[in-house]
mmCIF file of C-alpha atoms in Angstrom:
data_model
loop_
_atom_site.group_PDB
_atom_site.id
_atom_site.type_symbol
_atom_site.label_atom_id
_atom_site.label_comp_id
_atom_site.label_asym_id
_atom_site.label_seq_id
_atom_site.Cartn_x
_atom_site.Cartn_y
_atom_site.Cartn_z
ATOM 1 C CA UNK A 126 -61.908 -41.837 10.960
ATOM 2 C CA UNK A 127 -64.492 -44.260 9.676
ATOM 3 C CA UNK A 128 -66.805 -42.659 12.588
ATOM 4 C CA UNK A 129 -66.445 -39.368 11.408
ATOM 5 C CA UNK A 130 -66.626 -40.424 7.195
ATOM 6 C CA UNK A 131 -69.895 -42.194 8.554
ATOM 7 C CA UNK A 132 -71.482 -39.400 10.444
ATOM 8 C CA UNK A 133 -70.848 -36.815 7.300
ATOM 9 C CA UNK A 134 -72.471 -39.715 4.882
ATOM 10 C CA UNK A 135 -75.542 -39.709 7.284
ATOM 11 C CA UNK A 136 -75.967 -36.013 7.671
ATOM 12 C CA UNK A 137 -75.382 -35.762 3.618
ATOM 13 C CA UNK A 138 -78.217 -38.821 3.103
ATOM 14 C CA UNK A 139 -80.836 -36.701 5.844
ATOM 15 C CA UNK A 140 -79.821 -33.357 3.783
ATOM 16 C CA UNK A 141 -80.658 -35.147 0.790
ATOM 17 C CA UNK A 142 -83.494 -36.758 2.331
ATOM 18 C CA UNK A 143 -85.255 -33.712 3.346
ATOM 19 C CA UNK A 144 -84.554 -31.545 0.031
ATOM 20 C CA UNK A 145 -85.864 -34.448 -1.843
ATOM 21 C CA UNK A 146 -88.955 -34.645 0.228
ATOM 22 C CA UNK A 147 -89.201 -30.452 0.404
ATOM 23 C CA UNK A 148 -88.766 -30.922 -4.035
ATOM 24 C CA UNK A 149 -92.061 -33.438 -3.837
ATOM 25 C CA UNK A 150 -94.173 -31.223 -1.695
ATOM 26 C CA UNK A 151 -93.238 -27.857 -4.018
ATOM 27 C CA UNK A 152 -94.467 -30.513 -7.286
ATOM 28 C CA UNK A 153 -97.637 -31.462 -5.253
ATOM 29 C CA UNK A 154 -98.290 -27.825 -4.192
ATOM 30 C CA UNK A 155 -98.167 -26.940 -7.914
ATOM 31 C CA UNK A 156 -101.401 -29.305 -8.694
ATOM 32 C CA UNK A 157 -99.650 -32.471 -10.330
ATOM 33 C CA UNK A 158 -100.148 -31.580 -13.566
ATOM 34 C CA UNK A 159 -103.672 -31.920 -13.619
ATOM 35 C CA UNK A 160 -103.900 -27.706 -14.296
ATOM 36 C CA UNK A 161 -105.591 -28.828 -17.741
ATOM 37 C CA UNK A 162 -108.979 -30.523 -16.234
ATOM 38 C CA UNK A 163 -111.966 -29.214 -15.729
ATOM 39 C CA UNK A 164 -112.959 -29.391 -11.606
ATOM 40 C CA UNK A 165 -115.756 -31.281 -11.527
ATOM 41 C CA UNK A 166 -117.848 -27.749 -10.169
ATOM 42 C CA UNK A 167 -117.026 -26.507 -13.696
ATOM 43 C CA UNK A 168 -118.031 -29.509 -15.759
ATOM 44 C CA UNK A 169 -120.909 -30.160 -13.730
ATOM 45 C CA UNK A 170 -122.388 -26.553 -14.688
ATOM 46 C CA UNK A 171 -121.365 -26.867 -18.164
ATOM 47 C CA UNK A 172 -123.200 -30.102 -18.010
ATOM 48 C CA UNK A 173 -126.441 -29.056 -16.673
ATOM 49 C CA UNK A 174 -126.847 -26.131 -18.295
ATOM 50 C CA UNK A 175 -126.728 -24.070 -14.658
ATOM 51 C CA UNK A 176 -125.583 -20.836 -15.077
ATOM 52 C CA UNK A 177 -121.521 -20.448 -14.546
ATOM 53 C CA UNK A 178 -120.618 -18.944 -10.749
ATOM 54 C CA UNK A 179 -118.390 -15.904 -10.255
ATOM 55 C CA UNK A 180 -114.996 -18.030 -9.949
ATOM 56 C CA UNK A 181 -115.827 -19.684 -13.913
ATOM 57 C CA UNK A 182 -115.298 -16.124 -14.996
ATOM 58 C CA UNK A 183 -118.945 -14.393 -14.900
ATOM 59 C CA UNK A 184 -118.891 -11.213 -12.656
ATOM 60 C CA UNK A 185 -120.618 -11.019 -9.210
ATOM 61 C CA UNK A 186 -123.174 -8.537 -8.900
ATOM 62 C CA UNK A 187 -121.655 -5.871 -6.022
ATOM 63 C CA UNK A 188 -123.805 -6.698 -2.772
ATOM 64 C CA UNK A 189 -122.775 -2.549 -2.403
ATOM 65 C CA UNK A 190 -120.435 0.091 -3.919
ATOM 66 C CA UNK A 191 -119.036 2.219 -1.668
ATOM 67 C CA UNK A 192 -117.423 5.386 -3.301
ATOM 68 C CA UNK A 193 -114.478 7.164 -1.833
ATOM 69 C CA UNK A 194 -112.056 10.024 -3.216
ATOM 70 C CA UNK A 195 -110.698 10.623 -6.514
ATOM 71 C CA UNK A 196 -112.242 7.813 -7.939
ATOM 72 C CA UNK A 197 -111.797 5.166 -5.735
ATOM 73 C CA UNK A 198 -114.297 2.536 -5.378
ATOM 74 C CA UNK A 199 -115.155 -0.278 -2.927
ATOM 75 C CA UNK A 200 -117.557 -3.453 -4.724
ATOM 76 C CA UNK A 201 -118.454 -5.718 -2.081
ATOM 77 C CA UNK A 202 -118.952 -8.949 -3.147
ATOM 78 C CA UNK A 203 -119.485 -11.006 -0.595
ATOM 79 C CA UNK A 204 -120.134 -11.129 3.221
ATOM 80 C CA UNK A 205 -119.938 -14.770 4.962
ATOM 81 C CA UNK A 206 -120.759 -15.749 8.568
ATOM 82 C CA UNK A 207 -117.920 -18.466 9.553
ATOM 83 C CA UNK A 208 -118.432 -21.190 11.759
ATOM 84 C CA UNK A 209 -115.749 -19.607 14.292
ATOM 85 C CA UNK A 210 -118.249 -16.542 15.215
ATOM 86 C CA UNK A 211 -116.603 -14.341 12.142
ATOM 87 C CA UNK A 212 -117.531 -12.324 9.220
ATOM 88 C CA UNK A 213 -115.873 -12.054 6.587
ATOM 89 C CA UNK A 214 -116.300 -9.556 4.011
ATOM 90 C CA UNK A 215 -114.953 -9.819 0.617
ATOM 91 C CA UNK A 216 -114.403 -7.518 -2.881
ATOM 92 C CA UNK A 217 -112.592 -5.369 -5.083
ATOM 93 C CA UNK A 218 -111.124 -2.264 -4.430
ATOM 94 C CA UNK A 219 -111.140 -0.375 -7.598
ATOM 95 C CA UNK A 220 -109.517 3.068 -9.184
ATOM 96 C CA UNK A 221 -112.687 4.210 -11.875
ATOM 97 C CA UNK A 222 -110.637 7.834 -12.246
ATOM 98 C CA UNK A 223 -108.462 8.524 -14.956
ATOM 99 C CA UNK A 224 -105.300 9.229 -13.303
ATOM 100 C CA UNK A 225 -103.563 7.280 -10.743
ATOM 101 C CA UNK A 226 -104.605 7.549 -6.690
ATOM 102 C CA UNK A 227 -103.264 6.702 -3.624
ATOM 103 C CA UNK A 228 -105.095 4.622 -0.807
ATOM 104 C CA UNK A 229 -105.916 7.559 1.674
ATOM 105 C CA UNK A 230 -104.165 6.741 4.943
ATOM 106 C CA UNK A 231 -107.160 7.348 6.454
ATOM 107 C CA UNK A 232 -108.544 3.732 5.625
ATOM 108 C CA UNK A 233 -106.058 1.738 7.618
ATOM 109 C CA UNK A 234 -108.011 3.782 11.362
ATOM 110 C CA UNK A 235 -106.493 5.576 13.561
ATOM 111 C CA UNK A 236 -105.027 3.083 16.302
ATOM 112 C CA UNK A 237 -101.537 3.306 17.065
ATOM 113 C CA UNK A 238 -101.265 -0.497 16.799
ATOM 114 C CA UNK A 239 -102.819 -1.045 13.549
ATOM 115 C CA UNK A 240 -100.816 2.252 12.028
ATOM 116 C CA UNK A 241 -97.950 0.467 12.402
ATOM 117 C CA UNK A 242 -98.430 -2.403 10.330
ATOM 118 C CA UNK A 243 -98.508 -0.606 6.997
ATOM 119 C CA UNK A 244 -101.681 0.810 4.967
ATOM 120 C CA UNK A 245 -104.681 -1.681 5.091
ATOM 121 C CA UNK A 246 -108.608 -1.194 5.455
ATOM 122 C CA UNK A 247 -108.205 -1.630 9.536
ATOM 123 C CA UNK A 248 -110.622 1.179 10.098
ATOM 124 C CA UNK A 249 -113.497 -0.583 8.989
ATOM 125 C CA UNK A 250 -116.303 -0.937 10.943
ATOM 126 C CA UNK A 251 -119.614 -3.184 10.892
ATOM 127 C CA UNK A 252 -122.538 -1.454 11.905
ATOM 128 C CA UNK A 253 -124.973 -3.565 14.040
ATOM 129 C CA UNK A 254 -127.849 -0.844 14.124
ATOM 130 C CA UNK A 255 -130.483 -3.571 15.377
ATOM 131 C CA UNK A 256 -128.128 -4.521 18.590
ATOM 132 C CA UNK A 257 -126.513 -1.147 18.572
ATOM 133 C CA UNK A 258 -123.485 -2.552 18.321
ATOM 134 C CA UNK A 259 -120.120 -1.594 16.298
ATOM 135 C CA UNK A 260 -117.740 -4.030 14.891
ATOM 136 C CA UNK A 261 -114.407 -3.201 14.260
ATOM 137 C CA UNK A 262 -111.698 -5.081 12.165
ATOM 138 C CA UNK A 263 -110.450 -8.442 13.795
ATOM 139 C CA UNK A 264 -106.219 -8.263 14.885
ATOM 140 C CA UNK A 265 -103.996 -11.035 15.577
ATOM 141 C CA UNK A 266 -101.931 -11.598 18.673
ATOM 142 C CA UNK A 267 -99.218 -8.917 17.028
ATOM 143 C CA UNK A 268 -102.018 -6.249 16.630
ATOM 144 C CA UNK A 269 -101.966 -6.427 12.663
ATOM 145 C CA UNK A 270 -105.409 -5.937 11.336
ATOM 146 C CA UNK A 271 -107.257 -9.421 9.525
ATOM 147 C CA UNK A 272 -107.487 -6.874 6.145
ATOM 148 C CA UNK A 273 -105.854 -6.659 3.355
ATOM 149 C CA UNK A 274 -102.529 -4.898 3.943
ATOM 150 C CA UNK A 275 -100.049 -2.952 2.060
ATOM 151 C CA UNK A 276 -102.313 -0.755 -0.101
ATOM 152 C CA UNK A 277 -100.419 1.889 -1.944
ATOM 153 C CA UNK A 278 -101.279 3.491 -5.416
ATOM 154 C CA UNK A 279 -103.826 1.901 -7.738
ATOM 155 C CA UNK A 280 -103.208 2.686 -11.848
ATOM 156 C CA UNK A 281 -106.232 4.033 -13.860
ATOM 157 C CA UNK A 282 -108.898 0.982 -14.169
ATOM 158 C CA UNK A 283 -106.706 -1.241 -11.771
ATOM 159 C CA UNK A 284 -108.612 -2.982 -9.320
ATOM 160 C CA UNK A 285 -106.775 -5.176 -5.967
ATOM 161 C CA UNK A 286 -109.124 -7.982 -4.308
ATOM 162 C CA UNK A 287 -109.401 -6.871 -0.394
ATOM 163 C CA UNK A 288 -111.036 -8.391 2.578
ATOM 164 C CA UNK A 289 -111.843 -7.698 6.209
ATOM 165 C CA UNK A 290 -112.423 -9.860 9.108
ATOM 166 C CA UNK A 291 -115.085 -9.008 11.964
ATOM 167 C CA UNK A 292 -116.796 -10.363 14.679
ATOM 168 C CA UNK A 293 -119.605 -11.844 13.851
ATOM 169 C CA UNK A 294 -122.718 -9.756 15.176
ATOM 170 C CA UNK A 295 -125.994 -12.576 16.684
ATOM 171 C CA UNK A 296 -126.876 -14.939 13.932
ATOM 172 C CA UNK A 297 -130.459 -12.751 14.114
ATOM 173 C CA UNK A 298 -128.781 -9.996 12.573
ATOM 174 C CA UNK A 299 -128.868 -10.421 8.608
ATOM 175 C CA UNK A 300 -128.097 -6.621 7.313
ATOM 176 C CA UNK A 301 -125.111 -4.683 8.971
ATOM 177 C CA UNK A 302 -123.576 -0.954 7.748
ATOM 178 C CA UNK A 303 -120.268 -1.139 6.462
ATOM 179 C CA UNK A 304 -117.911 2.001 6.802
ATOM 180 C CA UNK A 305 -114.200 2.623 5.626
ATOM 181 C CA UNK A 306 -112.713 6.029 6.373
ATOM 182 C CA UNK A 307 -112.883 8.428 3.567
ATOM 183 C CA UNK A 308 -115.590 5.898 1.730
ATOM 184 C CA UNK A 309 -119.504 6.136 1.481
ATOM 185 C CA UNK A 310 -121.080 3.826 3.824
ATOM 186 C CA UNK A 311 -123.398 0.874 2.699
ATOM 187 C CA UNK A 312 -125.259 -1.305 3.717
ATOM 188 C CA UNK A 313 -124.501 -5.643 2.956
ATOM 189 C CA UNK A 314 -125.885 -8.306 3.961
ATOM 190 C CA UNK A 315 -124.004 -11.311 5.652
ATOM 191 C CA UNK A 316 -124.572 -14.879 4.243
ATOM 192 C CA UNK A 317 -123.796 -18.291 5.964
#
């Protein structure tokens, strides 16, 4: 009996173990209670007298607007060449009408496989004019697009951050087309 009474106390101390350690990793997730400093980005600005970036609360300028249907429109703020041969292109996908609107289906493509992961930006497309090459949006191993996913109905004035994920086109190639179904097309052009 003392076997069993023993093997129940050391299950009971693991169990304990591991909740107590999963507890200290959801406090240290949560920033430690240091929420009320300044990052030393933001007091290093303040300090110099630079002018505040887009994440200390001034807007970005759009690097394009690309307008689609009953008032939708697409600011793209930001297009970044990653070290693992990827672009990744960033911004706000905004309702300027009056009324509420529904992401077209059109936007998430036409493939089968990408379809069936829900309404996203997965027909995207980079447009490599200078290779003559098109880009399309990046999947995993499941076949869901690398874009923002589960777009539905946007309020009047609500905006949703979105991204897409591409292949990155030569490191030559600075200014690419950008086109989402049922969107004007525009052109960016891809930092990093």
């Amino acid at each position: 009996m003392s076997i069993r009474i023993t093997a129940q106390v050391r299950r009971g101390t693991v169990a304990l173990a591991i909740a107590a350690g999963l507890a200290m990793g959801a406090v240290g997730c949560g920033g430690g209670g240091d929420d009320d400093k300044p990052s030393p980005s933001a007091s290093a600005s303040k300090d110099s007298g630079s002018k505040p970036s887009a994440q200390e609360g001034q807007a970005e300028t759009p690097l394009a607007e690309l307008k689609g249907t009953d008032g939708l429109l697409l600011q793209i703020t930001s297009a970044v060449r990653d070290s693992g041969g990827f672009v990744t292109v960033s911004g706000n996908l905004k309702n300027d009408g009056a009324e509420s609107v529904a992401v077209p289906p059109q936007t998430s493509g036409d493939e089968t496989e990408v379809i069936k992961h829900g309404p996203s930006l997965g027909g995207a497309t980079l447009v490599d004019s200078k290779g003559k090459k098109r880009y399309y949006v990046l999947r995993d191993t499941d076949g869901r697009p690398l874009t923002t996913t589960g777009l539905a109905t946007l309020n009047a004035g609500q905006a949703l951050p979105v991204f897409m994920q591409f292949p990155a086109p030569p490191t030559d190639t600075i200014e690419v087309g950008l086109q989402v179904p049922t969107f004007s097309s525009g052109t960016i052009k891809i930092s990093g």
